[in-house]
mmCIF file of C-alpha atoms in Angstrom:
data_model
loop_
_atom_site.group_PDB
_atom_site.id
_atom_site.type_symbol
_atom_site.label_atom_id
_atom_site.label_comp_id
_atom_site.label_asym_id
_atom_site.label_seq_id
_atom_site.Cartn_x
_atom_site.Cartn_y
_atom_site.Cartn_z
ATOM 1 C CA UNK C 73 -19.441 3.428 9.177
ATOM 2 C CA UNK C 74 -20.571 6.384 11.147
ATOM 3 C CA UNK C 75 -23.667 8.640 9.112
ATOM 4 C CA UNK C 76 -22.225 11.495 8.315
ATOM 5 C CA UNK C 77 -24.457 14.059 11.227
ATOM 6 C CA UNK C 78 -23.545 12.050 13.937
ATOM 7 C CA UNK C 79 -20.118 12.138 13.241
ATOM 8 C CA UNK C 80 -17.542 15.018 15.845
ATOM 9 C CA UNK C 81 -14.672 16.092 14.538
ATOM 10 C CA UNK C 82 -11.226 14.326 15.953
ATOM 11 C CA UNK C 83 -8.914 16.329 18.246
ATOM 12 C CA UNK C 84 -5.345 16.153 17.427
ATOM 13 C CA UNK C 85 -4.656 14.412 20.339
ATOM 14 C CA UNK C 86 -6.987 11.252 19.250
ATOM 15 C CA UNK C 87 -5.145 11.357 15.463
ATOM 16 C CA UNK C 88 -1.259 11.394 18.105
ATOM 17 C CA UNK C 89 -2.515 8.583 19.536
ATOM 18 C CA UNK C 90 -3.795 6.853 16.592
ATOM 19 C CA UNK C 91 -0.692 7.521 14.461
ATOM 20 C CA UNK C 92 1.436 5.911 18.016
ATOM 21 C CA UNK C 93 -0.242 2.729 18.444
ATOM 22 C CA UNK C 94 0.730 -0.141 17.370
ATOM 23 C CA UNK C 95 -1.782 -0.961 14.605
ATOM 24 C CA UNK C 96 -0.168 2.021 13.026
ATOM 25 C CA UNK C 97 3.093 1.160 13.385
ATOM 26 C CA UNK C 98 2.057 -2.073 11.398
ATOM 27 C CA UNK C 99 0.561 -0.973 8.814
ATOM 28 C CA UNK C 100 3.074 1.891 7.971
ATOM 29 C CA UNK C 101 5.684 -0.774 8.224
ATOM 30 C CA UNK C 102 3.230 -4.281 5.866
ATOM 31 C CA UNK C 103 2.774 -0.399 3.308
ATOM 32 C CA UNK C 104 6.337 -0.028 2.978
ATOM 33 C CA UNK C 105 7.534 -3.743 2.812
ATOM 34 C CA UNK C 106 5.767 -4.083 -0.213
ATOM 35 C CA UNK C 107 5.523 -0.656 -1.997
ATOM 36 C CA UNK C 108 9.175 0.984 -1.439
ATOM 37 C CA UNK C 109 10.146 -2.392 -3.204
ATOM 38 C CA UNK C 110 7.832 -2.708 -6.048
ATOM 39 C CA UNK C 111 8.686 1.002 -6.372
ATOM 40 C CA UNK C 112 11.845 0.414 -7.065
ATOM 41 C CA UNK C 113 12.471 -2.490 -9.096
ATOM 42 C CA UNK C 114 9.149 -1.049 -11.740
ATOM 43 C CA UNK C 115 11.521 2.625 -11.783
ATOM 44 C CA UNK C 116 14.666 -0.425 -12.581
ATOM 45 C CA UNK C 117 12.599 -2.045 -15.230
ATOM 46 C CA UNK C 118 11.700 1.847 -16.638
ATOM 47 C CA UNK C 119 14.947 2.930 -15.941
ATOM 48 C CA UNK C 120 16.757 -0.330 -18.537
ATOM 49 C CA UNK C 121 13.666 0.250 -20.747
ATOM 50 C CA UNK C 122 14.580 3.682 -22.232
ATOM 51 C CA UNK C 123 18.418 3.184 -21.830
ATOM 52 C CA UNK C 124 18.634 0.366 -24.268
ATOM 53 C CA UNK C 125 15.567 2.581 -26.259
ATOM 54 C CA UNK C 126 19.049 4.999 -26.160
ATOM 55 C CA UNK C 127 22.178 3.077 -26.063
ATOM 56 C CA UNK C 128 20.739 -0.220 -27.809
ATOM 57 C CA UNK C 129 19.089 0.397 -30.692
ATOM 58 C CA UNK C 130 20.196 -1.918 -32.757
ATOM 59 C CA UNK C 131 19.216 -4.455 -30.224
ATOM 60 C CA UNK C 132 14.807 -2.920 -29.625
ATOM 61 C CA UNK C 133 15.453 -3.650 -33.730
ATOM 62 C CA UNK C 134 15.469 -6.402 -33.063
ATOM 63 C CA UNK C 135 12.227 -8.372 -35.243
ATOM 64 C CA UNK C 136 10.643 -10.487 -33.354
ATOM 65 C CA UNK C 137 7.984 -11.475 -35.863
ATOM 66 C CA UNK C 138 6.706 -9.807 -39.040
ATOM 67 C CA UNK C 139 6.962 -5.819 -38.318
ATOM 68 C CA UNK C 140 7.108 -6.641 -34.379
ATOM 69 C CA UNK C 141 10.503 -5.373 -32.708
ATOM 70 C CA UNK C 142 11.735 -6.224 -29.592
ATOM 71 C CA UNK C 143 11.552 -2.299 -28.379
ATOM 72 C CA UNK C 144 7.648 -2.549 -29.320
ATOM 73 C CA UNK C 145 7.410 -5.898 -26.763
ATOM 74 C CA UNK C 146 9.296 -4.372 -24.338
ATOM 75 C CA UNK C 147 7.080 -1.186 -24.150
ATOM 76 C CA UNK C 148 4.156 -3.099 -24.259
ATOM 77 C CA UNK C 149 5.147 -4.941 -21.364
ATOM 78 C CA UNK C 150 5.462 -1.567 -19.517
ATOM 79 C CA UNK C 151 2.363 -1.844 -19.807
ATOM 80 C CA UNK C 152 1.405 -5.085 -19.138
ATOM 81 C CA UNK C 153 4.326 -4.734 -15.702
ATOM 82 C CA UNK C 154 1.616 -1.545 -14.587
ATOM 83 C CA UNK C 155 -0.900 -3.588 -14.456
ATOM 84 C CA UNK C 156 -0.311 -6.268 -13.256
ATOM 85 C CA UNK C 157 1.743 -4.394 -10.339
ATOM 86 C CA UNK C 158 -1.440 -2.841 -9.654
ATOM 87 C CA UNK C 159 -3.214 -5.795 -9.316
ATOM 88 C CA UNK C 160 -1.164 -7.587 -6.864
ATOM 89 C CA UNK C 161 -0.755 -4.563 -4.781
ATOM 90 C CA UNK C 162 -4.225 -4.853 -4.787
ATOM 91 C CA UNK C 163 -4.466 -7.784 -3.261
ATOM 92 C CA UNK C 164 -1.924 -6.887 -0.951
ATOM 93 C CA UNK C 165 -3.784 -4.356 0.630
ATOM 94 C CA UNK C 166 -7.017 -6.396 1.041
ATOM 95 C CA UNK C 167 -5.661 -9.113 3.063
ATOM 96 C CA UNK C 168 -2.746 -7.620 4.999
ATOM 97 C CA UNK C 169 -3.787 -3.607 5.483
ATOM 98 C CA UNK C 170 -6.802 -2.889 4.779
ATOM 99 C CA UNK C 171 -8.321 -4.874 8.451
ATOM 100 C CA UNK C 172 -6.120 -3.004 9.620
ATOM 101 C CA UNK C 173 -6.941 0.173 8.497
ATOM 102 C CA UNK C 174 -10.636 -0.472 8.672
ATOM 103 C CA UNK C 175 -10.589 -1.154 12.587
ATOM 104 C CA UNK C 176 -9.096 1.710 13.108
ATOM 105 C CA UNK C 177 -10.798 3.759 10.752
ATOM 106 C CA UNK C 178 -14.080 2.184 13.047
ATOM 107 C CA UNK C 179 -12.339 2.506 16.506
ATOM 108 C CA UNK C 180 -10.992 6.869 15.137
ATOM 109 C CA UNK C 181 -15.134 6.791 14.516
ATOM 110 C CA UNK C 182 -16.270 5.838 17.904
ATOM 111 C CA UNK C 183 -13.229 8.294 19.221
ATOM 112 C CA UNK C 184 -11.183 5.319 21.388
ATOM 113 C CA UNK C 185 -8.163 6.854 20.734
ATOM 114 C CA UNK C 186 -9.460 9.166 22.791
ATOM 115 C CA UNK C 187 -8.002 10.405 26.344
ATOM 116 C CA UNK C 188 -8.433 6.941 28.389
ATOM 117 C CA UNK C 189 -10.355 5.577 26.348
ATOM 118 C CA UNK C 190 -9.621 1.143 25.751
ATOM 119 C CA UNK C 191 -11.651 -1.308 23.420
ATOM 120 C CA UNK C 192 -13.755 -2.905 25.687
ATOM 121 C CA UNK C 193 -15.144 -5.877 24.136
ATOM 122 C CA UNK C 194 -13.004 -8.703 24.673
ATOM 123 C CA UNK C 195 -11.111 -10.156 21.624
ATOM 124 C CA UNK C 196 -12.656 -6.804 19.571
ATOM 125 C CA UNK C 197 -10.355 -5.709 17.110
ATOM 126 C CA UNK C 198 -6.716 -7.184 16.476
ATOM 127 C CA UNK C 199 -4.438 -8.691 18.259
ATOM 128 C CA UNK C 200 -0.485 -9.162 18.314
ATOM 129 C CA UNK C 201 -0.760 -12.546 16.633
ATOM 130 C CA UNK C 202 -2.724 -10.826 13.818
ATOM 131 C CA UNK C 203 0.171 -7.809 13.881
ATOM 132 C CA UNK C 204 2.692 -9.731 13.791
ATOM 133 C CA UNK C 205 6.133 -10.383 15.438
ATOM 134 C CA UNK C 206 5.938 -8.026 18.436
ATOM 135 C CA UNK C 207 3.944 -5.747 18.590
ATOM 136 C CA UNK C 208 1.194 -6.229 20.730
ATOM 137 C CA UNK C 209 -2.455 -3.836 21.297
ATOM 138 C CA UNK C 210 -2.479 -0.203 23.571
#
């Protein structure tokens, strides 16, 4: 990472070039393919819990053991599922999105998205094979 004293501000054109790059498009696709389904699944699970609490109180009051009922266990499962989703997201980000984001940050810091500048080192950076089918580097 470039030390703060050596940084210069990026131009709007550099941000636009980065946003239009195949790397950013792939980064956004990978994030959305994880985040949207996981968000829908969690909200459905939460809504189910609320609906069961509201419309099936006898079911939620079903004793599992001692004074612990199904409502308490499903409520605690909400916390557990939050931690599981967080763990899954961190693993997904470390494996699938952070490498692309790190490379893009490096390229932005070196102003490689400025008009006319291209990475000169052969094999440096993300390749089309790293990005997935149909994605190539600009």
